[in-house]
Amino acid sequence: FYDVNYQDPTKVYAGSQPWTLNFNGAVRRQVADMGYGFALPSANLWLKKHLLHAISDTAYNPYLVAMYYEGAWSGNQAGCSGPQPEGAPFMQTWAAMKDSYNSTAQGLASFSYSTTQAEWAYHLIALSAASFLPGLTDGALSGTTAYNWMKATVPDQILTTLVPRLRIVPRSYAAAPDASRCDLNRDSRIDVSDLQILINSTLGSACAADLNLDSRCDILDIQIEINSIISGICGAK
């Protein structure tokens, strides 16, 4: 399987579904929280690391965590109707997985859709799974930083009040520096580049950062970003 709208059939033979991995991971971790031993800690750890890298690996695009499919096997899907050929290689790097998408998907700079159906909102499922990342590290990658980025970036979070299984918060974690909420391009600075991203998203259909948590991207968020640039301290809620 692959996504005909967003993946390149000449580079991906078949894919997996990140939303199912995220949903599976969130459920497993909730089961573990309740004290059941069959939650398979090794699978939990793999699922958490997979999401951590999807959000934080610089060779990938974090907005792809909300896609229906992600690349898994390399190959050429075009004209093929048979089963996965024996020996077809798994993709080995996040760069290869990103390259399996077309240019539209590779260039995403926001979660490109909003929804009124929280149960099937892939970005909200990913946020729910990311709530278990704080405290996890893998090399230079920080689960706390990844979660804070998701919390600052994912739209429609108010909808999780209707779906408690998605309204999950970290058990405990150290908050990221204030700048993380306003640093929209993740370059460790709050400057006009971040402001331009926010302005563009306000004029478009996808919200880059709901800085006042009112489920909208509008002039109020732009004002917060401007004030943050002037003061050097992020004023997001």
PDB file of C-alpha atoms in Angstrom:
ATOM      1  CA  PHE A   1       0.000   0.000   0.000  1.00  0.00           C
ATOM      2  CA  TYR A   2       1.072   3.590  -0.544  1.00  0.00           C
ATOM      3  CA  ASP A   3      -0.509   7.054  -0.726  1.00  0.00           C
ATOM      4  CA  VAL A   4      -1.262   7.900  -4.348  1.00  0.00           C
ATOM      5  CA  ASN A   5      -1.688  11.585  -3.471  1.00  0.00           C
ATOM      6  CA  TYR A   6       1.547  12.147  -1.587  1.00  0.00           C
ATOM      7  CA  GLN A   7       4.018   9.341  -2.267  1.00  0.00           C
ATOM      8  CA  ASP A   8       6.212   8.695  -5.288  1.00  0.00           C
ATOM      9  CA  PRO A   9       5.312   5.273  -6.758  1.00  0.00           C
ATOM     10  CA  THR A  10       8.752   5.002  -8.344  1.00  0.00           C
ATOM     11  CA  LYS A  11      10.453   5.126  -4.936  1.00  0.00           C
ATOM     12  CA  VAL A  12       8.159   3.253  -2.561  1.00  0.00           C
ATOM     13  CA  TYR A  13       6.880  -0.264  -3.055  1.00  0.00           C
ATOM     14  CA  ALA A  14       4.799  -0.309   0.117  1.00  0.00           C
ATOM     15  CA  GLY A  15       4.336   1.693   3.275  1.00  0.00           C
ATOM     16  CA  SER A  16       3.192   1.498   6.863  1.00  0.00           C
ATOM     17  CA  GLN A  17       0.607   3.696   8.541  1.00  0.00           C
ATOM     18  CA  PRO A  18       2.078   6.151  11.071  1.00  0.00           C
ATOM     19  CA  TRP A  19      -1.333   6.949  12.541  1.00  0.00           C
ATOM     20  CA  THR A  20      -1.850   3.282  13.450  1.00  0.00           C
ATOM     21  CA  LEU A  21       1.633   3.090  14.967  1.00  0.00           C
ATOM     22  CA  ASN A  22       0.894   6.197  17.037  1.00  0.00           C
ATOM     23  CA  PHE A  23      -2.526   4.962  18.120  1.00  0.00           C
ATOM     24  CA  ASN A  24      -1.095   1.548  18.972  1.00  0.00           C
ATOM     25  CA  GLY A  25       1.707   3.153  20.960  1.00  0.00           C
ATOM     26  CA  ALA A  26      -0.621   5.423  22.926  1.00  0.00           C
ATOM     27  CA  VAL A  27      -2.902   2.497  23.812  1.00  0.00           C
ATOM     28  CA  ARG A  28       0.012   0.280  24.847  1.00  0.00           C
ATOM     29  CA  ARG A  29       1.398   2.974  27.126  1.00  0.00           C
ATOM     30  CA  GLN A  30      -1.986   3.579  28.739  1.00  0.00           C
ATOM     31  CA  VAL A  31      -2.282  -0.167  29.331  1.00  0.00           C
ATOM     32  CA  ALA A  32       1.193  -0.153  30.903  1.00  0.00           C
ATOM     33  CA  ASP A  33       0.153   2.796  33.101  1.00  0.00           C
ATOM     34  CA  MET A  34      -2.690   0.652  34.452  1.00  0.00           C
ATOM     35  CA  GLY A  35      -0.173  -1.966  35.571  1.00  0.00           C
ATOM     36  CA  TYR A  36      -0.752  -4.672  33.000  1.00  0.00           C
ATOM     37  CA  GLY A  37       2.396  -6.551  32.130  1.00  0.00           C
ATOM     38  CA  PHE A  38       1.426  -7.622  28.609  1.00  0.00           C
ATOM     39  CA  ALA A  39       2.039  -4.138  27.165  1.00  0.00           C
ATOM     40  CA  LEU A  40       5.401  -5.379  25.780  1.00  0.00           C
ATOM     41  CA  PRO A  41       7.985  -2.803  26.959  1.00  0.00           C
ATOM     42  CA  SER A  42      10.292  -3.474  24.008  1.00  0.00           C
ATOM     43  CA  ALA A  43       7.510  -2.692  21.517  1.00  0.00           C
ATOM     44  CA  ASN A  44       6.597   0.412  23.499  1.00  0.00           C
ATOM     45  CA  LEU A  45      10.178   1.641  23.355  1.00  0.00           C
ATOM     46  CA  TRP A  46      10.428   1.025  19.590  1.00  0.00           C
ATOM     47  CA  LEU A  47       7.176   2.898  18.938  1.00  0.00           C
ATOM     48  CA  LYS A  48       8.320   5.836  21.066  1.00  0.00           C
ATOM     49  CA  LYS A  49      11.699   6.043  19.335  1.00  0.00           C
ATOM     50  CA  HIS A  50      10.023   5.835  15.927  1.00  0.00           C
ATOM     51  CA  LEU A  51       7.829   8.844  16.760  1.00  0.00           C
ATOM     52  CA  LEU A  52      10.724  10.728  18.382  1.00  0.00           C
ATOM     53  CA  HIS A  53      12.788  10.445  15.203  1.00  0.00           C
ATOM     54  CA  ALA A  54       9.841  11.288  12.944  1.00  0.00           C
ATOM     55  CA  ILE A  55       9.400  14.550  14.859  1.00  0.00           C
ATOM     56  CA  SER A  56      13.028  15.430  15.532  1.00  0.00           C
ATOM     57  CA  ASP A  57      15.307  13.898  12.901  1.00  0.00           C
ATOM     58  CA  THR A  58      16.559  16.756  10.726  1.00  0.00           C
ATOM     59  CA  ALA A  59      16.544  14.497   7.649  1.00  0.00           C
ATOM     60  CA  TYR A  60      12.757  14.159   7.897  1.00  0.00           C
ATOM     61  CA  ASN A  61       9.800  16.553   7.993  1.00  0.00           C
ATOM     62  CA  PRO A  62       7.921  16.443  11.323  1.00  0.00           C
ATOM     63  CA  TYR A  63       4.609  17.351   9.681  1.00  0.00           C
ATOM     64  CA  LEU A  64       4.657  13.956   7.979  1.00  0.00           C
ATOM     65  CA  VAL A  65       3.731  12.295  11.307  1.00  0.00           C
ATOM     66  CA  ALA A  66       0.109  13.113  10.412  1.00  0.00           C
ATOM     67  CA  MET A  67       0.173  11.399   7.012  1.00  0.00           C
ATOM     68  CA  TYR A  68      -1.873   8.264   6.338  1.00  0.00           C
ATOM     69  CA  TYR A  69       1.094   6.346   4.911  1.00  0.00           C
ATOM     70  CA  GLU A  70       4.863   6.518   5.327  1.00  0.00           C
ATOM     71  CA  GLY A  71       7.464   4.703   3.262  1.00  0.00           C
ATOM     72  CA  ALA A  72       8.628   1.286   4.469  1.00  0.00           C
ATOM     73  CA  TRP A  73       9.885  -0.746   1.491  1.00  0.00           C
ATOM     74  CA  SER A  74      11.919   0.645  -1.371  1.00  0.00           C
ATOM     75  CA  GLY A  75      10.920  -0.262  -4.885  1.00  0.00           C
ATOM     76  CA  ASN A  76       8.735   0.679  -7.813  1.00  0.00           C
ATOM     77  CA  GLN A  77       4.985   0.428  -7.281  1.00  0.00           C
ATOM     78  CA  ALA A  78       4.111   1.584 -10.803  1.00  0.00           C
ATOM     79  CA  GLY A  79       2.377  -1.146 -12.773  1.00  0.00           C
ATOM     80  CA  CYS A  80       2.802  -3.711  -9.995  1.00  0.00           C
ATOM     81  CA  SER A  81      -0.195  -5.697  -8.750  1.00  0.00           C
ATOM     82  CA  GLY A  82       1.532  -8.617  -7.083  1.00  0.00           C
ATOM     83  CA  PRO A  83       2.757  -9.235  -3.531  1.00  0.00           C
ATOM     84  CA  GLN A  84       5.863  -7.669  -2.060  1.00  0.00           C
ATOM     85  CA  PRO A  85       8.813  -9.266  -3.897  1.00  0.00           C
ATOM     86  CA  GLU A  86      11.063 -11.408  -1.748  1.00  0.00           C
ATOM     87  CA  GLY A  87      14.117  -9.516  -0.623  1.00  0.00           C
ATOM     88  CA  ALA A  88      12.723  -6.038  -1.289  1.00  0.00           C
ATOM     89  CA  PRO A  89      14.723  -3.735   0.983  1.00  0.00           C
ATOM     90  CA  PHE A  90      13.365  -1.800   3.920  1.00  0.00           C
ATOM     91  CA  MET A  91      14.161   1.889   3.868  1.00  0.00           C
ATOM     92  CA  GLN A  92      17.171   2.388   6.108  1.00  0.00           C
ATOM     93  CA  THR A  93      17.154   6.130   6.809  1.00  0.00           C
ATOM     94  CA  TRP A  94      14.711   8.931   7.530  1.00  0.00           C
ATOM     95  CA  ALA A  95      16.082  10.714   4.480  1.00  0.00           C
ATOM     96  CA  ALA A  96      14.991   7.767   2.316  1.00  0.00           C
ATOM     97  CA  MET A  97      11.546   7.769   3.922  1.00  0.00           C
ATOM     98  CA  LYS A  98      11.165  11.486   3.243  1.00  0.00           C
ATOM     99  CA  ASP A  99      12.344  11.005  -0.335  1.00  0.00           C
ATOM    100  CA  SER A 100       9.570   8.448  -0.890  1.00  0.00           C
ATOM    101  CA  TYR A 101       7.050  11.303  -0.692  1.00  0.00           C
ATOM    102  CA  ASN A 102       6.394  13.661  -3.581  1.00  0.00           C
ATOM    103  CA  SER A 103       7.544  17.285  -3.474  1.00  0.00           C
ATOM    104  CA  THR A 104       4.221  18.504  -2.082  1.00  0.00           C
ATOM    105  CA  ALA A 105       4.460  16.304   0.991  1.00  0.00           C
ATOM    106  CA  GLN A 106       8.194  16.858   1.470  1.00  0.00           C
ATOM    107  CA  GLY A 107       7.587  20.628   1.580  1.00  0.00           C
ATOM    108  CA  LEU A 108       4.798  20.640   4.156  1.00  0.00           C
ATOM    109  CA  ALA A 109       5.263  23.474   6.678  1.00  0.00           C
ATOM    110  CA  SER A 110       2.139  22.917   8.747  1.00  0.00           C
ATOM    111  CA  PHE A 111      -0.383  20.246   9.575  1.00  0.00           C
ATOM    112  CA  SER A 112      -2.266  20.803   6.372  1.00  0.00           C
ATOM    113  CA  TYR A 113      -5.815  20.158   7.430  1.00  0.00           C
ATOM    114  CA  SER A 114      -8.240  20.765  10.251  1.00  0.00           C
ATOM    115  CA  THR A 115     -11.094  18.519  11.301  1.00  0.00           C
ATOM    116  CA  THR A 116     -14.166  18.281  13.492  1.00  0.00           C
ATOM    117  CA  GLN A 117     -13.678  14.510  13.936  1.00  0.00           C
ATOM    118  CA  ALA A 118     -11.078  14.148  16.670  1.00  0.00           C
ATOM    119  CA  GLU A 119     -11.213  10.335  16.616  1.00  0.00           C
ATOM    120  CA  TRP A 120      -9.766  10.267  13.095  1.00  0.00           C
ATOM    121  CA  ALA A 121      -7.501  13.306  13.320  1.00  0.00           C
ATOM    122  CA  TYR A 122      -4.048  11.905  12.668  1.00  0.00           C
ATOM    123  CA  HIS A 123      -2.281  14.977  14.068  1.00  0.00           C
ATOM    124  CA  LEU A 124      -4.205  14.644  17.360  1.00  0.00           C
ATOM    125  CA  ILE A 125      -3.408  10.914  17.535  1.00  0.00           C
ATOM    126  CA  ALA A 126       0.270  11.793  17.038  1.00  0.00           C
ATOM    127  CA  LEU A 127       0.082  14.415  19.819  1.00  0.00           C
ATOM    128  CA  SER A 128      -1.490  11.851  22.135  1.00  0.00           C
ATOM    129  CA  ALA A 129       1.329   9.394  21.432  1.00  0.00           C
ATOM    130  CA  ALA A 130       3.930  12.159  21.827  1.00  0.00           C
ATOM    131  CA  SER A 131       2.710  12.843  25.365  1.00  0.00           C
ATOM    132  CA  PHE A 132       4.661   9.739  26.395  1.00  0.00           C
ATOM    133  CA  LEU A 133       7.950  11.007  24.920  1.00  0.00           C
ATOM    134  CA  PRO A 134       9.166  13.334  27.736  1.00  0.00           C
ATOM    135  CA  GLY A 135      11.999  11.617  29.567  1.00  0.00           C
ATOM    136  CA  LEU A 136      13.076   9.655  26.486  1.00  0.00           C
ATOM    137  CA  THR A 137      16.345  10.455  24.754  1.00  0.00           C
ATOM    138  CA  ASP A 138      18.011   8.792  21.787  1.00  0.00           C
ATOM    139  CA  GLY A 139      21.412  10.226  21.032  1.00  0.00           C
ATOM    140  CA  ALA A 140      20.980  13.987  20.736  1.00  0.00           C
ATOM    141  CA  LEU A 141      17.193  13.738  20.329  1.00  0.00           C
ATOM    142  CA  SER A 142      15.015  14.746  23.272  1.00  0.00           C
ATOM    143  CA  GLY A 143      11.499  13.457  23.849  1.00  0.00           C
ATOM    144  CA  THR A 144      10.672  16.533  25.903  1.00  0.00           C
ATOM    145  CA  THR A 145      11.659  18.850  23.059  1.00  0.00           C
ATOM    146  CA  ALA A 146       9.682  16.743  20.585  1.00  0.00           C
ATOM    147  CA  TYR A 147       6.571  16.807  22.758  1.00  0.00           C
ATOM    148  CA  ASN A 148       6.797  20.545  23.340  1.00  0.00           C
ATOM    149  CA  TRP A 149       7.066  21.134  19.591  1.00  0.00           C
ATOM    150  CA  MET A 150       3.965  19.032  18.966  1.00  0.00           C
ATOM    151  CA  LYS A 151       2.055  20.767  21.757  1.00  0.00           C
ATOM    152  CA  ALA A 152       2.933  24.177  20.307  1.00  0.00           C
ATOM    153  CA  THR A 153       2.201  23.239  16.695  1.00  0.00           C
ATOM    154  CA  VAL A 154      -0.712  20.800  16.442  1.00  0.00           C
ATOM    155  CA  PRO A 155      -4.055  22.521  15.693  1.00  0.00           C
ATOM    156  CA  ASP A 156      -7.564  21.529  16.886  1.00  0.00           C
ATOM    157  CA  GLN A 157      -6.411  20.493  20.366  1.00  0.00           C
ATOM    158  CA  ILE A 158      -9.686  21.684  21.891  1.00  0.00           C
ATOM    159  CA  LEU A 159     -11.408  18.760  20.150  1.00  0.00           C
ATOM    160  CA  THR A 160      -9.666  16.311  22.470  1.00  0.00           C
ATOM    161  CA  THR A 161     -12.083  17.383  25.216  1.00  0.00           C
ATOM    162  CA  LEU A 162     -14.635  15.265  23.329  1.00  0.00           C
ATOM    163  CA  VAL A 163     -12.333  12.233  23.093  1.00  0.00           C
ATOM    164  CA  PRO A 164     -10.699  11.588  26.484  1.00  0.00           C
ATOM    165  CA  ARG A 165      -8.451   8.826  25.165  1.00  0.00           C
ATOM    166  CA  LEU A 166      -6.645  11.454  23.094  1.00  0.00           C
ATOM    167  CA  ARG A 167      -6.498  14.066  25.854  1.00  0.00           C
ATOM    168  CA  ILE A 168      -3.295  12.796  27.435  1.00  0.00           C
ATOM    169  CA  VAL A 169      -0.633  14.881  29.123  1.00  0.00           C
ATOM    170  CA  PRO A 170       2.886  13.828  30.103  1.00  0.00           C
ATOM    171  CA  ARG A 171       3.235  12.169  33.488  1.00  0.00           C
ATOM    172  CA  SER A 172       6.061  14.507  34.418  1.00  0.00           C
ATOM    173  CA  TYR A 173       8.613  16.462  32.458  1.00  0.00           C
ATOM    174  CA  ALA A 174      10.706  19.599  32.525  1.00  0.00           C
ATOM    175  CA  ALA A 175       9.185  22.311  30.378  1.00  0.00           C
ATOM    176  CA  ALA A 176      11.198  23.361  27.380  1.00  0.00           C
ATOM    177  CA  PRO A 177      12.627  26.865  27.263  1.00  0.00           C
ATOM    178  CA  ASP A 178      10.079  29.581  26.531  1.00  0.00           C
ATOM    179  CA  ALA A 179      11.509  30.059  23.059  1.00  0.00           C
ATOM    180  CA  SER A 180      10.306  26.626  21.925  1.00  0.00           C
ATOM    181  CA  ARG A 181       6.695  27.781  21.524  1.00  0.00           C
ATOM    182  CA  CYS A 182       7.587  30.756  19.303  1.00  0.00           C
ATOM    183  CA  ASP A 183      10.522  29.210  17.434  1.00  0.00           C
ATOM    184  CA  LEU A 184       8.431  27.959  14.523  1.00  0.00           C
ATOM    185  CA  ASN A 185      11.312  26.960  12.255  1.00  0.00           C
ATOM    186  CA  ARG A 186      13.237  25.285  15.100  1.00  0.00           C
ATOM    187  CA  ASP A 187      16.468  27.217  14.567  1.00  0.00           C
ATOM    188  CA  SER A 188      16.805  28.133  18.288  1.00  0.00           C
ATOM    189  CA  ARG A 189      15.927  31.783  17.615  1.00  0.00           C
ATOM    190  CA  ILE A 190      12.759  33.874  17.696  1.00  0.00           C
ATOM    191  CA  ASP A 191      12.964  36.253  14.764  1.00  0.00           C
ATOM    192  CA  VAL A 192      11.266  37.563  11.628  1.00  0.00           C
ATOM    193  CA  SER A 193      11.522  34.148   9.959  1.00  0.00           C
ATOM    194  CA  ASP A 194       9.201  32.716  12.590  1.00  0.00           C
ATOM    195  CA  LEU A 195       6.880  35.686  12.214  1.00  0.00           C
ATOM    196  CA  GLN A 196       6.695  35.158   8.453  1.00  0.00           C
ATOM    197  CA  ILE A 197       5.745  31.495   8.944  1.00  0.00           C
ATOM    198  CA  LEU A 198       2.944  32.516  11.283  1.00  0.00           C
ATOM    199  CA  ILE A 199       1.675  35.265   8.977  1.00  0.00           C
ATOM    200  CA  ASN A 200       1.651  32.879   6.017  1.00  0.00           C
ATOM    201  CA  SER A 201      -0.296  30.294   7.974  1.00  0.00           C
ATOM    202  CA  THR A 202      -2.781  32.899   9.157  1.00  0.00           C
ATOM    203  CA  LEU A 203      -3.453  33.890   5.554  1.00  0.00           C
ATOM    204  CA  GLY A 204      -3.735  30.250   4.514  1.00  0.00           C
ATOM    205  CA  SER A 205      -5.797  27.349   5.794  1.00  0.00           C
ATOM    206  CA  ALA A 206      -3.379  25.623   8.175  1.00  0.00           C
ATOM    207  CA  CYS A 207      -2.264  26.943  11.551  1.00  0.00           C
ATOM    208  CA  ALA A 208       1.486  26.914  12.197  1.00  0.00           C
ATOM    209  CA  ALA A 209       1.213  27.843  15.894  1.00  0.00           C
ATOM    210  CA  ASP A 210      -1.808  28.634  18.040  1.00  0.00           C
ATOM    211  CA  LEU A 211       0.150  30.702  20.545  1.00  0.00           C
ATOM    212  CA  ASN A 212      -2.805  31.706  22.718  1.00  0.00           C
ATOM    213  CA  LEU A 213      -4.486  28.262  22.547  1.00  0.00           C
ATOM    214  CA  ASP A 214      -7.823  29.536  21.221  1.00  0.00           C
ATOM    215  CA  SER A 215      -7.884  27.007  18.342  1.00  0.00           C
ATOM    216  CA  ARG A 216      -7.231  29.710  15.731  1.00  0.00           C
ATOM    217  CA  CYS A 217      -4.310  31.353  13.993  1.00  0.00           C
ATOM    218  CA  ASP A 218      -5.074  35.057  13.785  1.00  0.00           C
ATOM    219  CA  ILE A 219      -3.837  38.554  14.566  1.00  0.00           C
ATOM    220  CA  LEU A 220      -3.696  37.770  18.287  1.00  0.00           C
ATOM    221  CA  ASP A 221      -1.087  35.072  17.661  1.00  0.00           C
ATOM    222  CA  ILE A 222       0.834  37.420  15.350  1.00  0.00           C
ATOM    223  CA  GLN A 223       0.906  40.055  18.081  1.00  0.00           C
ATOM    224  CA  ILE A 224       2.256  37.531  20.575  1.00  0.00           C
ATOM    225  CA  GLU A 225       4.996  36.580  18.105  1.00  0.00           C
ATOM    226  CA  ILE A 226       5.916  40.229  17.465  1.00  0.00           C
ATOM    227  CA  ASN A 227       6.081  40.962  21.193  1.00  0.00           C
ATOM    228  CA  SER A 228       8.199  37.862  21.680  1.00  0.00           C
ATOM    229  CA  ILE A 229      10.671  38.948  19.000  1.00  0.00           C
ATOM    230  CA  ILE A 230      10.976  42.393  20.607  1.00  0.00           C
ATOM    231  CA  SER A 231      11.388  41.078  24.147  1.00  0.00           C
ATOM    232  CA  GLY A 232      13.324  37.908  23.338  1.00  0.00           C
ATOM    233  CA  ILE A 233      10.955  35.948  25.580  1.00  0.00           C
ATOM    234  CA  CYS A 234       8.171  33.812  24.126  1.00  0.00           C
ATOM    235  CA  GLY A 235       4.786  35.023  25.335  1.00  0.00           C
ATOM    236  CA  ALA A 236       2.802  31.982  24.240  1.00  0.00           C
ATOM    237  CA  LYS A 237       0.444  30.366  26.711  1.00  0.00           C
TER     238      LYS A 237
END
